[in-house]
Amino acid sequence: MAPAKKGKTKAPKGTESIESCLKTNNYPSCLRSVSSSSVAITIHAKPGSKIASITDFGDDALGVQIDAPAKDGEANAALLDYMSSVLGVKRRQLSIGSGSKSRDKVVIVEEVD
């Protein structure tokens, strides 16, 4: 087995843009305010992955791999569970606003402070 490489570890793809957006309050179009206490997140879902993870953070959509198959609503439920853990909100605060049968979805986060 080859020895582990030493050196700087790279941040995940898109992390720099997330941090810079938070510092400058310049949010991409995939994040938008719906009301004073709700936010909509445009997501490009990729079901059937081995692990759930955020793959990319683009201006048009947040790419999310989902560790559930795209059948009988399993991927939608897994997406909402994963997003609630990432965002640190309760599962009941999340819902799919549109795209329940598509890979391109809009997830609504309610009761945002």
Short mmCIF file of C-alpha atoms in Angstrom, two decimals:
data_model
loop_
_atom_site.label_atom_id
_atom_site.label_comp_id
_atom_site.label_asym_id
_atom_site.label_seq_id
_atom_site.Cartn_x
_atom_site.Cartn_y
_atom_site.Cartn_z
CA MET A 1 0.00 0.00 0.00
CA ALA A 2 1.34 3.43 -0.93
CA PRO A 3 2.10 5.89 1.86
CA ALA A 4 -0.38 8.69 2.42
CA LYS A 5 0.36 11.92 0.61
CA LYS A 6 1.39 14.81 2.78
CA GLY A 7 0.58 18.43 2.20
CA LYS A 8 -2.32 20.77 2.11
CA THR A 9 -5.75 19.23 1.91
CA LYS A 10 -8.04 20.85 -0.60
CA ALA A 11 -11.46 22.11 0.38
CA PRO A 12 -14.38 20.38 -1.33
CA LYS A 13 -15.35 21.78 -4.71
CA GLY A 14 -17.48 24.88 -4.29
CA THR A 15 -16.63 25.47 -0.63
CA GLU A 16 -14.77 28.68 -1.35
CA SER A 17 -17.80 30.14 -3.10
CA ILE A 18 -20.09 29.23 -0.18
CA GLU A 19 -17.80 30.96 2.31
CA SER A 20 -17.40 34.05 0.13
CA CYS A 21 -21.17 34.28 -0.36
CA LEU A 22 -21.77 34.17 3.38
CA LYS A 23 -19.20 36.89 4.01
CA THR A 24 -20.52 39.25 1.35
CA ASN A 25 -24.26 38.44 1.59
CA ASN A 26 -24.16 37.87 -2.17
CA TYR A 27 -26.24 34.71 -2.49
CA PRO A 28 -26.50 32.67 -5.70
CA SER A 29 -29.84 32.38 -7.48
CA CYS A 30 -30.32 28.80 -6.22
CA LEU A 31 -31.07 30.35 -2.80
CA ARG A 32 -33.99 32.74 -2.61
CA SER A 33 -36.26 34.19 0.02
CA VAL A 34 -39.89 33.09 -0.28
CA SER A 35 -41.23 35.01 2.71
CA SER A 36 -39.81 36.67 5.79
CA SER A 37 -39.30 33.26 7.40
CA SER A 38 -38.93 30.88 4.42
CA VAL A 39 -36.13 30.14 1.97
CA ALA A 40 -36.27 28.14 -1.28
CA ILE A 41 -33.27 26.07 -2.38
CA THR A 42 -33.07 24.82 -5.96
CA ILE A 43 -31.54 21.34 -5.92
CA HIS A 44 -30.35 18.99 -8.65
CA ALA A 45 -30.80 15.58 -7.02
CA LYS A 46 -28.73 12.54 -7.96
CA PRO A 47 -30.42 9.45 -6.46
CA GLY A 48 -28.86 6.01 -6.13
CA SER A 49 -25.53 7.10 -4.65
CA LYS A 50 -23.64 5.10 -2.02
CA ILE A 51 -23.53 8.07 0.36
CA ALA A 52 -25.48 11.30 0.63
CA SER A 53 -23.36 14.38 -0.04
CA ILE A 54 -23.34 17.81 -1.60
CA THR A 55 -21.49 17.54 -4.90
CA ASP A 56 -21.51 21.09 -6.20
CA PHE A 57 -22.71 24.57 -5.34
CA GLY A 58 -23.56 26.38 -8.54
CA ASP A 59 -25.47 29.55 -9.22
CA ASP A 60 -28.40 27.67 -10.74
CA ALA A 61 -28.67 24.68 -8.36
CA LEU A 62 -27.15 22.85 -5.41
CA GLY A 63 -26.04 19.36 -6.50
CA VAL A 64 -26.90 16.67 -3.95
CA GLN A 65 -26.21 12.93 -4.17
CA ILE A 66 -28.85 10.87 -2.38
CA ASP A 67 -28.29 7.43 -0.89
CA ALA A 68 -31.73 6.09 -1.84
CA PRO A 69 -33.30 4.88 -5.09
CA ALA A 70 -35.65 7.10 -7.08
CA LYS A 71 -38.79 5.05 -6.48
CA ASP A 72 -41.86 5.36 -4.28
CA GLY A 73 -40.67 8.69 -2.85
CA GLU A 74 -37.64 7.13 -1.13
CA ALA A 75 -35.18 9.59 -2.68
CA ASN A 76 -37.35 12.58 -1.74
CA ALA A 77 -37.57 11.44 1.89
CA ALA A 78 -33.81 10.77 2.00
CA LEU A 79 -33.12 14.19 0.45
CA LEU A 80 -35.20 15.98 3.09
CA ASP A 81 -33.58 13.94 5.89
CA TYR A 82 -30.09 14.75 4.59
CA MET A 83 -30.81 18.44 4.05
CA SER A 84 -32.26 18.77 7.56
CA SER A 85 -29.04 17.35 9.01
CA VAL A 86 -26.85 19.60 6.84
CA LEU A 87 -28.86 22.74 7.55
CA GLY A 88 -29.36 21.96 11.24
CA VAL A 89 -33.14 22.30 11.10
CA LYS A 90 -35.94 19.94 12.06
CA ARG A 91 -37.24 17.63 9.34
CA ARG A 92 -40.74 19.11 9.64
CA GLN A 93 -39.38 22.51 8.56
CA LEU A 94 -38.54 21.14 5.10
CA SER A 95 -40.83 20.32 2.21
CA ILE A 96 -40.55 19.83 -1.52
CA GLY A 97 -42.14 22.84 -3.17
CA SER A 98 -41.86 21.52 -6.73
CA GLY A 99 -40.18 18.73 -8.64
CA SER A 100 -41.28 15.77 -6.54
CA LYS A 101 -41.01 13.52 -9.63
CA SER A 102 -37.99 15.24 -11.17
CA ARG A 103 -34.28 15.49 -10.42
CA ASP A 104 -34.61 19.27 -10.36
CA LYS A 105 -36.41 20.20 -7.15
CA VAL A 106 -37.16 23.20 -5.00
CA VAL A 107 -36.88 22.52 -1.26
CA ILE A 108 -38.63 25.00 1.02
CA VAL A 109 -37.10 25.68 4.44
CA GLU A 110 -39.66 27.22 6.80
CA GLU A 111 -39.27 29.04 10.10
CA VAL A 112 -35.81 30.37 9.24
CA ASP A 113 -34.56 32.94 11.73
#
